[in-house]
Amino acid sequence: MTRFLLIPLLALAMPAFGADSSDGWVPLFDGKTLDDWKASDDPGTFSVENGEIVVHGKRSHLFYVGPIHDHDWKNFELKAEVLTKPSANSGIYFHTIFQAVGWPDKGFEVQVNNTHKDPKKTAGLYDVADTYTAPAKDDEWFTMYIKVEGKHVITKVNDKVIVDYTEPEGAVAPKGHPGRLIDHGTFALQGHDPGSETHFKNILVKALP
């Protein structure tokens, strides 16, 4: 009888995709499909291969629009494993909202760029708190970490702090980015140009009070 009870008990013990884990981290990507994600401009830029989101094609942005936290976070921690190919340019947006065409107006872009000609490198807050030295190498997986708590933003690469930024009182959005102020919203991955190829996997988020 024990043999027949074991399978359902184990099934109950295993959390389904999207369920809170014991430490609060929840996956946004199931490793198989782009369910719960929505692409702008050119959806063909995004595909799934070997458990990874592959970003390679024309300009496009892939927004999380799924049920987790109603795809709307203010305070959070996010981490993802990222791999850039040579000359790749990409980014991870937070506090954004789906936009069908163009570069997202709302939210912050955490840059992903180790060797692209753009001098602004990985883990900088684009046009707000930029960094000009690449903290990672192409063709090697690295862990990107983003934490937002109140007006305070921290980014890390492989546990090394890259940006520690607090939005000042009365801050004005930078030119060309009308919604680049601390607010709330969802996440998005950037497809920058046809010459760029970037891979993402193990995208996890933890909501903070």
CSV table of N, CA, C and O in Angstrom, one decimal, residues 106 114 156 158-159 174 205:
chain,number,residue,atom,x,y,z
A,106,LYS,N,8.5,53.6,-20.2
A,106,LYS,CA,8.4,53.5,-18.7
A,106,LYS,C,9.4,52.5,-18.1
A,106,LYS,O,9.6,51.5,-18.7
A,114,ASN,N,28.6,43.5,-22.7
A,114,ASN,CA,30.0,43.3,-22.4
A,114,ASN,C,31.0,43.8,-23.4
A,114,ASN,O,32.1,44.3,-23.1
A,156,LYS,N,24.0,43.8,-9.1
A,156,LYS,CA,25.2,43.0,-8.9
A,156,LYS,C,25.4,42.1,-10.1
A,156,LYS,O,24.5,41.6,-10.7
A,158,ASN,N,27.5,38.5,-10.4
A,158,ASN,CA,28.2,37.4,-9.7
A,158,ASN,C,28.5,37.9,-8.3
A,158,ASN,O,29.6,37.7,-7.8
A,159,ASP,N,27.5,38.5,-7.6
A,159,ASP,CA,27.6,38.9,-6.2
A,159,ASP,C,28.4,40.2,-6.0
A,159,ASP,O,28.6,40.6,-4.9
A,174,PRO,N,15.5,61.3,-17.2
A,174,PRO,CA,16.5,61.7,-18.1
A,174,PRO,C,15.9,61.9,-19.5
A,174,PRO,O,14.8,61.4,-19.8
A,205,VAL,N,12.1,35.9,-9.2
A,205,VAL,CA,11.8,37.1,-8.6
A,205,VAL,C,11.3,36.8,-7.2
A,205,VAL,O,10.7,35.8,-6.9
